[in-house]
Coordinates of C-alpha atoms in Angstrom, one line a residue:
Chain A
X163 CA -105.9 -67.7 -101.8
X164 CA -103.9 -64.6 -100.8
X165 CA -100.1 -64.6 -99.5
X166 CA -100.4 -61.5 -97.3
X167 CA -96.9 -60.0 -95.9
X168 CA -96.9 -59.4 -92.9
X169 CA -94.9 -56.3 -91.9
X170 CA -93.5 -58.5 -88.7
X171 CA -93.7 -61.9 -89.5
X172 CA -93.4 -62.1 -93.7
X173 CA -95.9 -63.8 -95.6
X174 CA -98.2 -65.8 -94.4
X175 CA -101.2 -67.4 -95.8
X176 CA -104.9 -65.4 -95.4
X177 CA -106.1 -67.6 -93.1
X178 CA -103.8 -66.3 -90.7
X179 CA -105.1 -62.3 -90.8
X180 CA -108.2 -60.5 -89.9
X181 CA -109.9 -57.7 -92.1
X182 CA -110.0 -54.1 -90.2
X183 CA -111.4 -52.5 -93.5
X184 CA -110.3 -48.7 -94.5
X185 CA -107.2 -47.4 -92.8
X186 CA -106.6 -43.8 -91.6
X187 CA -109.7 -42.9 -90.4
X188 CA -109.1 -40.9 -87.3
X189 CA -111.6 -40.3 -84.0
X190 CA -113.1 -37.5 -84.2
X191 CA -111.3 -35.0 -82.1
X192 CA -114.2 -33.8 -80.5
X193 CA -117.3 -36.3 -80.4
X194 CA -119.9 -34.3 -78.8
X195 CA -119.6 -31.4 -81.0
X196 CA -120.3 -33.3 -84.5
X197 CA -123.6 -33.2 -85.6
X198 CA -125.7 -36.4 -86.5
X199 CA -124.8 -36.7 -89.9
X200 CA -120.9 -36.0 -89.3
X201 CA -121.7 -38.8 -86.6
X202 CA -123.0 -41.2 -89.5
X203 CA -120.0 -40.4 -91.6
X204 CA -117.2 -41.4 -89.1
X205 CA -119.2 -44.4 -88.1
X206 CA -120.8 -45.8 -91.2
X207 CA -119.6 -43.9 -94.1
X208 CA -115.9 -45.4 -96.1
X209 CA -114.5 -45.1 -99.4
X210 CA -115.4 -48.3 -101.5
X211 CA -112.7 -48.0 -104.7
X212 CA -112.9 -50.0 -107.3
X213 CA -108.6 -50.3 -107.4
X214 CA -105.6 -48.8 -104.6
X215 CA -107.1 -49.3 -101.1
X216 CA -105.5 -48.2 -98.5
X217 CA -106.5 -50.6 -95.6
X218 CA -105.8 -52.2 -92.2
X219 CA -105.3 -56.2 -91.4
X220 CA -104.2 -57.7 -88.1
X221 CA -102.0 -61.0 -87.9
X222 CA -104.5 -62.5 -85.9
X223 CA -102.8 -66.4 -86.3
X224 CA -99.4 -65.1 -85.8
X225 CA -97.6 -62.0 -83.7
X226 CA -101.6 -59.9 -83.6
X227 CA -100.4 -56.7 -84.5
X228 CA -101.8 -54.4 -87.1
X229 CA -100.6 -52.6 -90.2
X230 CA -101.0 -51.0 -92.9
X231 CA -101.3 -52.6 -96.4
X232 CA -102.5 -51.0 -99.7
X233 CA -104.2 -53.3 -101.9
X234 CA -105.8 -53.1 -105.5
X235 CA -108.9 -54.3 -104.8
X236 CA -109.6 -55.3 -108.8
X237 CA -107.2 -57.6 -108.7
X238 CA -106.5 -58.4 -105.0
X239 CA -102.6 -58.0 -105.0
X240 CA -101.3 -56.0 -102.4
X241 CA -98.8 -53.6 -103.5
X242 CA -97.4 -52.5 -100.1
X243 CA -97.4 -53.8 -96.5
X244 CA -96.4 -51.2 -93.7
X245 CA -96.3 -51.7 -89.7
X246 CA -99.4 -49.4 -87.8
X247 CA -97.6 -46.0 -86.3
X248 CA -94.7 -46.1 -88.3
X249 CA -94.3 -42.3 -90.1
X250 CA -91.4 -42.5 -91.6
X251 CA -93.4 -43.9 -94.7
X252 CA -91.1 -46.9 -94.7
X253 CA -92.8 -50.4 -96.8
X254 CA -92.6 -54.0 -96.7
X255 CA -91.7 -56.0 -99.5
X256 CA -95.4 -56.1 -99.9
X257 CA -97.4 -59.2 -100.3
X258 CA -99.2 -60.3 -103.4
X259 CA -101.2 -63.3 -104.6
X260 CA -98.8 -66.5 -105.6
Chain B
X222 CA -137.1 -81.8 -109.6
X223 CA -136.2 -82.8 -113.2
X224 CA -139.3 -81.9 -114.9
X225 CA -138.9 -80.5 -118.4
X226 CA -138.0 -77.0 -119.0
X227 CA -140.3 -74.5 -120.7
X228 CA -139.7 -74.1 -124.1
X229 CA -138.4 -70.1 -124.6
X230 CA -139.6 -67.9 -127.9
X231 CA -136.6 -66.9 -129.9
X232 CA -137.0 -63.0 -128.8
X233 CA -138.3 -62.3 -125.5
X234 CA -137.5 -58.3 -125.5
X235 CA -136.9 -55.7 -128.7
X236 CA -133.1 -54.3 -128.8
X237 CA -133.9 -50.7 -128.9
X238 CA -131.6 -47.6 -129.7
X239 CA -131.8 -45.4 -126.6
X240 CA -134.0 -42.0 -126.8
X241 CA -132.8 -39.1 -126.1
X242 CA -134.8 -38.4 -123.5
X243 CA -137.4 -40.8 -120.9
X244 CA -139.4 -40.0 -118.3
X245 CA -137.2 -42.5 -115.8
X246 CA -133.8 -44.0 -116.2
X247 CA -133.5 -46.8 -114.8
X248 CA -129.4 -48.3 -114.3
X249 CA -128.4 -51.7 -114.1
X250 CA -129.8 -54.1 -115.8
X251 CA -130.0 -56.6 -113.5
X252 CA -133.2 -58.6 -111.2
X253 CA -134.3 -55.6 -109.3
X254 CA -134.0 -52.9 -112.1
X255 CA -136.0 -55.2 -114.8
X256 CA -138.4 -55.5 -111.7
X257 CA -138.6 -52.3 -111.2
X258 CA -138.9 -50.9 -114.8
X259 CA -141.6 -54.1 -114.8
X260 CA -143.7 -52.3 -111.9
X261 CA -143.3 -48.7 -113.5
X262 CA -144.8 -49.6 -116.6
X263 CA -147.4 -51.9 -115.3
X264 CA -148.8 -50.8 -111.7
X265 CA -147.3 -47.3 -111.7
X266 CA -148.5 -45.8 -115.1
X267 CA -145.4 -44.4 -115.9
X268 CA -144.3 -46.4 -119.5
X269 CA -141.7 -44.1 -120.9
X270 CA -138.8 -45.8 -119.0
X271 CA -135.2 -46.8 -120.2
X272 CA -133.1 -49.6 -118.4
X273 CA -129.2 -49.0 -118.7
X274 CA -127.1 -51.6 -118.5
X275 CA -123.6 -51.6 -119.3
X276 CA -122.9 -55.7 -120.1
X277 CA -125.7 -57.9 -120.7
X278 CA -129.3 -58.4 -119.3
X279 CA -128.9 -60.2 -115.7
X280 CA -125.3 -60.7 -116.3
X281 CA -124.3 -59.8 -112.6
X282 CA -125.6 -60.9 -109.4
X283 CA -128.8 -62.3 -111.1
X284 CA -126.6 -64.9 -112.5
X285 CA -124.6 -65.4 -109.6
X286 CA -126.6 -66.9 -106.6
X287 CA -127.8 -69.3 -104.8
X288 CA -131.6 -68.4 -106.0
X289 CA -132.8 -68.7 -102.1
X290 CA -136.4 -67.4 -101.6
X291 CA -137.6 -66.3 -98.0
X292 CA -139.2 -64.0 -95.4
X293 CA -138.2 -65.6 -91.7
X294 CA -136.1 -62.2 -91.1
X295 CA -136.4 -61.4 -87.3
X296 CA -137.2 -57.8 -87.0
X297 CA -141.0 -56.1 -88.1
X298 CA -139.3 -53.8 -91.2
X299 CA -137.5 -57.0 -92.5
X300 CA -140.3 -59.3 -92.1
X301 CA -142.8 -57.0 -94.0
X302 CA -140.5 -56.6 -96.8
X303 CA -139.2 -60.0 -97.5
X304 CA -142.9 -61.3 -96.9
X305 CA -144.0 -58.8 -99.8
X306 CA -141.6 -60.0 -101.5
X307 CA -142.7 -63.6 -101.0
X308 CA -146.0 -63.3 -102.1
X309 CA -145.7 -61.1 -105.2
X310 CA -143.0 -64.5 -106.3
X311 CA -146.5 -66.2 -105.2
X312 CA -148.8 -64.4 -107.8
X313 CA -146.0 -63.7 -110.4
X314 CA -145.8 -66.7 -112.3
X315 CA -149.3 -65.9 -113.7
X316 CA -149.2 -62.1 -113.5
X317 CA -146.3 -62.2 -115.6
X318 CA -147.1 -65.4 -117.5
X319 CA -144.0 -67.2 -116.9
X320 CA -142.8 -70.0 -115.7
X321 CA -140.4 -68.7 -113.3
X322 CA -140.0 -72.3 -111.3
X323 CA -141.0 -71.0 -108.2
X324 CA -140.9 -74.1 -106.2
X325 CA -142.3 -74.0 -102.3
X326 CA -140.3 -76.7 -100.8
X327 CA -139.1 -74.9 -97.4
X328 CA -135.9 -73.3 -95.6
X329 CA -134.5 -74.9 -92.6
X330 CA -132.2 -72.5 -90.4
X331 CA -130.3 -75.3 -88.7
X332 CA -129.1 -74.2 -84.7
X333 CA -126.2 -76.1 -83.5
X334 CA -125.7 -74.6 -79.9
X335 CA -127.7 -72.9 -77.4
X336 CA -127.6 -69.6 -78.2
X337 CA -128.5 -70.5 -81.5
X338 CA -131.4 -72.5 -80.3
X339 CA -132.7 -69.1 -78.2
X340 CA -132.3 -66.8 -81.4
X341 CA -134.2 -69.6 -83.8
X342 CA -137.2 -69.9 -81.1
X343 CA -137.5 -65.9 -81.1
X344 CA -137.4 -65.8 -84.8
X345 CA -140.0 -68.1 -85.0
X346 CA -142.5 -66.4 -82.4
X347 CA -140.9 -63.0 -84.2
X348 CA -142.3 -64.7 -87.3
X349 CA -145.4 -65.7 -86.1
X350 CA -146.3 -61.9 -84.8
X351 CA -145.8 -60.6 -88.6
X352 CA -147.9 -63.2 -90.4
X353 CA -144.7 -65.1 -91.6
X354 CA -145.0 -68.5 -91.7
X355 CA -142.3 -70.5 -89.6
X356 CA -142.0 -73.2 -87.0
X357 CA -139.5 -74.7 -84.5
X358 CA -138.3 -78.6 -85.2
X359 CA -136.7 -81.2 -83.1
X360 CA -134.4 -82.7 -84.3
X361 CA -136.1 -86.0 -85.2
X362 CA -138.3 -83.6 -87.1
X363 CA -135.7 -82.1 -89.0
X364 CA -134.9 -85.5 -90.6
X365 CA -138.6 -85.9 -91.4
X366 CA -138.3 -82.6 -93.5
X367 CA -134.7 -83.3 -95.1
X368 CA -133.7 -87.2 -94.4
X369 CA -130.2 -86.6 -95.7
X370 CA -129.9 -84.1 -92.8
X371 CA -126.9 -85.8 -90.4
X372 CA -128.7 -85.6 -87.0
X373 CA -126.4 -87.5 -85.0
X374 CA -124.9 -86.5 -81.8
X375 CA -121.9 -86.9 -83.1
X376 CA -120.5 -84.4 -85.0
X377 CA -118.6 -81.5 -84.1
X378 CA -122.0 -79.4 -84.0
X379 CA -124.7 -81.6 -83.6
X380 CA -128.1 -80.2 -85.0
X381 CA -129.9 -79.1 -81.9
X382 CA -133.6 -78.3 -84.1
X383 CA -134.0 -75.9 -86.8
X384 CA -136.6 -73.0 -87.9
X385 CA -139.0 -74.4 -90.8
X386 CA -140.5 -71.9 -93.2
X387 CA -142.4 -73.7 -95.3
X388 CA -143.5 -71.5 -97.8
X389 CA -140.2 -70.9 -98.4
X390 CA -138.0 -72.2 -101.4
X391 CA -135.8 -71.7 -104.5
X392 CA -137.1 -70.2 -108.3
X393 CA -134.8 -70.1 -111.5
X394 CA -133.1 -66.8 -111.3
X395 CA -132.9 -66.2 -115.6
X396 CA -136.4 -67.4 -115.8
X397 CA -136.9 -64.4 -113.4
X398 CA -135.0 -62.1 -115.6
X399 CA -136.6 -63.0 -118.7
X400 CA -140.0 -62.7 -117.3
X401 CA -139.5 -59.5 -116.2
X402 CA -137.5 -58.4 -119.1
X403 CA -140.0 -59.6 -121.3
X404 CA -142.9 -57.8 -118.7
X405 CA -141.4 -54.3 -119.4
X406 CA -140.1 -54.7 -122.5
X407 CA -144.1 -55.5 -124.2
X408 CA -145.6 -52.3 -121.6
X409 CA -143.1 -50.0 -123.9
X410 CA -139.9 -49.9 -121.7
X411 CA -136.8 -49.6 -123.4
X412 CA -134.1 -51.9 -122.5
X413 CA -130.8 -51.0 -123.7
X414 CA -127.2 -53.4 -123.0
X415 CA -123.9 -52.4 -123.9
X416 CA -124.7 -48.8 -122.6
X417 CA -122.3 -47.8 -119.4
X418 CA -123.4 -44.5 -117.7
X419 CA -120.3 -42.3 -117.5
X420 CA -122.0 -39.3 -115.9
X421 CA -124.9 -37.3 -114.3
X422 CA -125.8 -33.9 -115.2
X423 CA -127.6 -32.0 -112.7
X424 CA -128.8 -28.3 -112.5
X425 CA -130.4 -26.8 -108.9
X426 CA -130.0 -29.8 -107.1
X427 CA -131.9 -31.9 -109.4
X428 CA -131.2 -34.5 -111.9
X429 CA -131.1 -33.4 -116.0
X430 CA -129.3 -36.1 -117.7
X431 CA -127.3 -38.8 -117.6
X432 CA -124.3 -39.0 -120.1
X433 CA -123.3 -42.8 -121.6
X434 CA -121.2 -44.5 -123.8
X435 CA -124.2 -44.2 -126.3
X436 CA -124.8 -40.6 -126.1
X437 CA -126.9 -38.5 -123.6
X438 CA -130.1 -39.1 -122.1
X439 CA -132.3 -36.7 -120.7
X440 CA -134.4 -37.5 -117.8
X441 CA -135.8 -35.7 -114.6
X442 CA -135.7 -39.1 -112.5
X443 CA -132.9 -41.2 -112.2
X444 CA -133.1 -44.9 -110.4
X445 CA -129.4 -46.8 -109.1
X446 CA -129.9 -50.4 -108.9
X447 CA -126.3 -51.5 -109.7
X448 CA -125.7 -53.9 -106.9
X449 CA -122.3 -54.1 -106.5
X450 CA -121.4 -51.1 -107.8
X451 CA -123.4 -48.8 -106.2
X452 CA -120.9 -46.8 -104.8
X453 CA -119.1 -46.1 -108.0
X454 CA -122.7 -45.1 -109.9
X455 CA -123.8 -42.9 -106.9
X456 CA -120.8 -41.2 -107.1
X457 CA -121.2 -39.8 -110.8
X458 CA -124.0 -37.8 -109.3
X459 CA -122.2 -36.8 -106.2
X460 CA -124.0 -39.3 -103.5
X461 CA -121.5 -40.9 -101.0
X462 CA -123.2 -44.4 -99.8
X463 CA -122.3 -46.1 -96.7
X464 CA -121.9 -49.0 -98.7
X465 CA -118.7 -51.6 -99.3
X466 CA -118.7 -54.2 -101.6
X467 CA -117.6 -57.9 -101.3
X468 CA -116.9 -60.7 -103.2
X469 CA -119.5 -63.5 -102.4
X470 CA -119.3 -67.1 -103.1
X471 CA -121.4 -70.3 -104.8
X472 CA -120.7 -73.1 -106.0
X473 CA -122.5 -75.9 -107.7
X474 CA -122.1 -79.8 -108.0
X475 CA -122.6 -82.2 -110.7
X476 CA -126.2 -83.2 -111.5
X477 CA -127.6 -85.8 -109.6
X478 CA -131.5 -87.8 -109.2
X479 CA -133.4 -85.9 -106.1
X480 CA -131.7 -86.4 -102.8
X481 CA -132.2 -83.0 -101.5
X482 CA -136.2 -82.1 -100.9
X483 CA -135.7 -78.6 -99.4
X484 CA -133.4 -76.2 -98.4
X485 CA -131.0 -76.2 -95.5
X486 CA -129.0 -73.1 -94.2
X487 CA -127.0 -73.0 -91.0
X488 CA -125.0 -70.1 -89.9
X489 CA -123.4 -71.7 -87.5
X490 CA -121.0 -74.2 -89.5
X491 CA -121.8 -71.5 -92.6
X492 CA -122.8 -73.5 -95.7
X493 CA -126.2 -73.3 -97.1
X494 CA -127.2 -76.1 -100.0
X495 CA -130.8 -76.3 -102.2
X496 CA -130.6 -78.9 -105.0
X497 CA -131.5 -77.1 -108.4
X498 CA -134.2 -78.2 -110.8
X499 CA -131.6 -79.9 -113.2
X500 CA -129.7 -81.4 -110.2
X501 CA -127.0 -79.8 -109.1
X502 CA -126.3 -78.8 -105.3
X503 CA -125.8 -75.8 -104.9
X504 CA -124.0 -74.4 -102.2
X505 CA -122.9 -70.9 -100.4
X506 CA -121.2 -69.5 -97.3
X507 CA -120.7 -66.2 -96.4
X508 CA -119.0 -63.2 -97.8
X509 CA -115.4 -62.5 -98.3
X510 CA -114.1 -60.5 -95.5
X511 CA -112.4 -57.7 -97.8
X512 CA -113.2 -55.6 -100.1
X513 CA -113.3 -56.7 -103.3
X514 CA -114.1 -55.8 -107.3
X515 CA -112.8 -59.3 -108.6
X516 CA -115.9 -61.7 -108.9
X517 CA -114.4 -64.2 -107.2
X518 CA -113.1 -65.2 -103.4
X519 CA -111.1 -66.9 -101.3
X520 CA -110.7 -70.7 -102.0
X521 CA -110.1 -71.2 -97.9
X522 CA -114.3 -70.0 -97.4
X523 CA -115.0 -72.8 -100.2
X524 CA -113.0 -75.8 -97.9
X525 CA -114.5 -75.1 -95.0
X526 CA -117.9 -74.4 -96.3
X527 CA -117.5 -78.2 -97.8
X528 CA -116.5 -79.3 -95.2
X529 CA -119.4 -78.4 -93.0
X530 CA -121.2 -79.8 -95.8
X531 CA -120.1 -82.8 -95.6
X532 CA -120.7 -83.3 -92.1
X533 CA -123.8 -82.3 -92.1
X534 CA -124.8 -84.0 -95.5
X535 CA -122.5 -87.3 -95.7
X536 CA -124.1 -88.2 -98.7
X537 CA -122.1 -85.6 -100.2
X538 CA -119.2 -86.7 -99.4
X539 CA -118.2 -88.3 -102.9
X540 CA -120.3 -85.6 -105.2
X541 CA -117.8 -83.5 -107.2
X542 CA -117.7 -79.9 -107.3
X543 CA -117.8 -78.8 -111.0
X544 CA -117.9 -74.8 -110.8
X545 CA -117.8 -72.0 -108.4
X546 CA -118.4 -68.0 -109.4
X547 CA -118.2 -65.3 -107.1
X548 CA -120.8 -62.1 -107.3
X549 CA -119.8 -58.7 -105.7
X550 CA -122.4 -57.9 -102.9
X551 CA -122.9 -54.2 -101.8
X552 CA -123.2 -54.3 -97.8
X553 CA -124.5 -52.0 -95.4
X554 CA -123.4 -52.0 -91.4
X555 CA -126.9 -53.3 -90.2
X556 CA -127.4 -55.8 -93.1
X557 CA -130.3 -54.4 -94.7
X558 CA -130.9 -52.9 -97.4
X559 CA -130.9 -49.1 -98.7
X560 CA -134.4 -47.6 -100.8
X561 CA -134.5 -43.8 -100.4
X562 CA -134.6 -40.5 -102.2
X563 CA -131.2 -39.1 -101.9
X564 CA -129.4 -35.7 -101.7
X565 CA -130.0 -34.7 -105.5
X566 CA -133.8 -34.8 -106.2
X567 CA -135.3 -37.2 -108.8
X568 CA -132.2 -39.5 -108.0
X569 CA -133.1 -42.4 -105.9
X570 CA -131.4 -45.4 -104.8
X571 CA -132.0 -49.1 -104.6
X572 CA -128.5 -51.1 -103.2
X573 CA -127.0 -52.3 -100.1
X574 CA -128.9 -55.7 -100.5
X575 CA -126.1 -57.4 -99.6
X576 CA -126.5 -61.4 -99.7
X577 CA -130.2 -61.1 -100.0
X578 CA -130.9 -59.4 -102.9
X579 CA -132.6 -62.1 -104.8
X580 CA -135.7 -63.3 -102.6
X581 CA -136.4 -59.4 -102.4
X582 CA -136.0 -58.8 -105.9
X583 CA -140.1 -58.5 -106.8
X584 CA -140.3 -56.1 -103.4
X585 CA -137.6 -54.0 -104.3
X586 CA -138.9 -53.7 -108.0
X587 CA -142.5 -53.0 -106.2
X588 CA -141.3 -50.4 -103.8
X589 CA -138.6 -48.4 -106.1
X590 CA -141.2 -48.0 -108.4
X591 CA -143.6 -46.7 -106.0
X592 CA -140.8 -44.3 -104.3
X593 CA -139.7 -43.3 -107.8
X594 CA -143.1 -42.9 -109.1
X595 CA -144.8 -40.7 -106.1
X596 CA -141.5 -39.0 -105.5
X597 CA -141.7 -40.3 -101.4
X598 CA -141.4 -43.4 -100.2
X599 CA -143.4 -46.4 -100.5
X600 CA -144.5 -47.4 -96.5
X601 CA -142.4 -50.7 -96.4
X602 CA -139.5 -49.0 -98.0
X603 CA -139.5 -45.9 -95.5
X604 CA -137.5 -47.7 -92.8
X605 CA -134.8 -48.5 -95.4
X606 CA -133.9 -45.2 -96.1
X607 CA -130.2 -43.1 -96.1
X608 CA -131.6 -41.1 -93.0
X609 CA -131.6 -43.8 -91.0
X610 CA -127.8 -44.3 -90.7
X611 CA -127.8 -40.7 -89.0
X612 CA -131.2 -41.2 -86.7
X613 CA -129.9 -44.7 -85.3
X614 CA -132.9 -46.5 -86.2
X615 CA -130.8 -49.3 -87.6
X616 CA -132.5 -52.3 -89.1
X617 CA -129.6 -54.6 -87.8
X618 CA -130.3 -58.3 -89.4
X619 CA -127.3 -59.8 -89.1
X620 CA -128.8 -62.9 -87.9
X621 CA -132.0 -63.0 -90.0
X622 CA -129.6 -62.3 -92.8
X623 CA -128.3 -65.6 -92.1
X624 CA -125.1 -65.2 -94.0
X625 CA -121.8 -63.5 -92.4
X626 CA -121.3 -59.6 -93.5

């Protein structure tokens, strides 16, 4: 069972959070003009790493925002926690499994 | 249910040291590349094959699951694959003369609400269309077919009927291994543990070489079948997949006399329980919703896939839970699998079989051969391929697949 910090709330138990899988990938800037295979890539292509994971969650049972959390995915601690849109690079305490 | 096991020779495969050079290499050493250096050698002509495998034989995903055969998948690419698959686990136990416990004792889908009652009923006339045994049950029926079924109205979700396939079952997945272990290994394939691939050569676009932690080993055609590790393999020879990988969870009971005469899945409260030849239930639920390396999940997924277990099967309410294990499962957006050629010629790929990689393993080791051997692919396997992600003709089973992605 994971003890995932929330960026708003603190930690909570994983019950409480829904998956959103790889962070920072943005919209295309301009849809129609990508090819079929750029298409694919946006849509259906992410990076899969065996260790830091740089991912999105949502605190679905408690304030349902989103953030940022980087996680070794190995080992399943989280090393950081961050709030979505922040750019100032600032962290949470960061989670891990208790 | 408890009938004796088969008695198993001391060696059922040589321990070779690896060539420097084979006509195929084959990587991962698990169900579906053993079955596919077995169809190589023995229906494809081509004998002068190497299996790499970086642990032991069938030490991954083979010896991680639930061991659920069956071919009641909804749309016409799915069905004629799995229903290959079915029939080859038919004839195998003589073709490869081995006990491999194939038992025929049926899969019920359960439905517990309306919609899932609509979606069962088009599966089963989906079914009947490809030649795929299946039929619809009351729910007085379904207690014919399983009487430890609770059909009661009420329960939280009452059983509303349930698709019957009964050609369907369970088969023990190391005898599987060993068969088809032992299969290559006597037609001259070379199957080689403790060997981790560490790198692909390639010249012109086309595979040389593959380097190893036991030296390097030339070969002009190169075959993935690493499960959940996929991504990292295809990656040594350059080849992003669309592919993420998650932990999924079993678990298994102490053994007990036969209460259980079939097998009963149901999406809907998400367990799924056979009762093994030795006794044990075993049980499974859906994947872990993260990414995830670790072999093992969250213990939340295991309470409430007990606890929909329970309900459903009261008689289990006092039966003890003596192990769980966790496999990593490579997933693809449309829940099915991948079997194509790929960017760098003479490299193909076999992955993406998510939670069903086990009932397909004697299709995909059919197929893959065939792709691998004729250098295009085999006609069931052509739908499966990497194109297909940037054409849009998705294969989307997440409901046949009858397990949560």
């Amino acid at each position: 069972m994971l003890l995932i910090e929330c960026p708003h709330c603190g930690p909570r138990d994983e019950t409480e959070y829904h998956y959103g899988g790889q962070a920072g990938v943005p919209y295309p800037d301009d849809p129609s003009a990508l090819s079929d295979r750029e298409w694919a890539a946006y849509l259906f292509y992410r990076d899969n790493p065996a260790g830091a994971f740089t991912e999105r969650w949502m605190h679905a049972g408690g304030c349902r925002k989103w953030f940022e959390a980087v996680r070794d995915t190995r080992t399943y601690a989280f090393e950081s926690t961050r709030a979505a849109g922040r750019a100032d690079g600032e962290l949470g305490d960061g989670g891990g499994e208790r | 249910m408890t009938q004796d096991l088969p008695e198993h020779p001391e060696h059922l495969w040589r321990n070779p040291e690896p060539r420097s050079s084979y006509d195929v290499v084959i990587i991962g050493g698990g169900g579906h590349g053993l079955a596919t250096a077995y169809f190589l050698a023995a229906h494809y002509g081509i004998r002068n094959v190497a299996v790499l495998e970086r642990g032991w034989l069938a030490g991954g995903n083979m010896a991680r699951n639930t061991a659920i055969i069956r071919s009641n998948y909804l749309w016409d690419e799915s069905a004629a694959i799995y229903e290959h698959s079915l029939k080859l686990w038919e004839r195998l136990p003589v073709e490869l003369d081995y006990d491999l416990l194939f038992s025929q004792r049926g899969v019920l889908n359960l439905a517990h609400t309306p919609g899932d009652v609509r979606e069962a009923m088009r599966r089963v006339n989906a079914n009947a269309l490809n030649g795929v045994d299946a039929e619809w049950l009351t729910p007085s029926e379904v207690a014919e077919v399983c009487p430890i079924v609770n059909v009661s109205d009420n329960i939280r979700y009452p059983v509303m009927g349930a698709t019957f396939q009964p050609r369907a079952g369970i088969a023990k997945h190391d005898h599987v291994a060993w068969a088809f272990a032992r299969g290559a290994d006597r037609l001259g394939v070379d199957l080689i543990q403790g060997c981790e691939v560490t790198g692909v050569r390639t010249a012109g676009g086309r595979v040389t070489a593959v380097e190893t932690t036991r030296g390097t080993i030339h070969t002009g055609k190169l075959g993935l079948c690493a499960a959940g590790r996929s991504t990292q393999v295809a990656e040594l020879a350059g080849i992003r997949l669309p592919i993420q990988s998650h932990p999924l969870q079993a678990l298994a009971s102490e053994l007990f006399e036969p209460v259980h005469p079939t097998v009963v899945m149901s999406n809907h409260v998400h367990v799924y329980v056979s009762q093994a030849h030795k006794g044990e239930l075993v049980m499974g639920a859906g994947v872990d919703s993260y990414v995830g390396f670790g072999q093992r999940g969250g213990f939340h997924v295991i309470e409430r896939q007990l606890a929909a277990a329970v309900e459903l099967f009261p008689i289990f309410a006092r039966a003890h839970v003596l192990r769980t294990w966790g496999g990593i499962v490579d997933v693809t957006l449309d829940a099915s699998p991948i079997i194509s050629r790929t960017p760098v010629d003479g490299v193909f790929v076999n992955c993406g079989w998510g939670t069903g990689g086990f009932k397909g393993t004697p299709a995909a080791g059919d197929v893959f051969a065939h792709t691998i051997a004729h250098d295009e692919p085999h006609p069931l396997a052509a739908p499966f391929s990497l194109e297909r992600f940037e054409t849009g003709a998705l294969i989307d089973e997440h409901g046949a697949a009858a397990v949560a992605h």
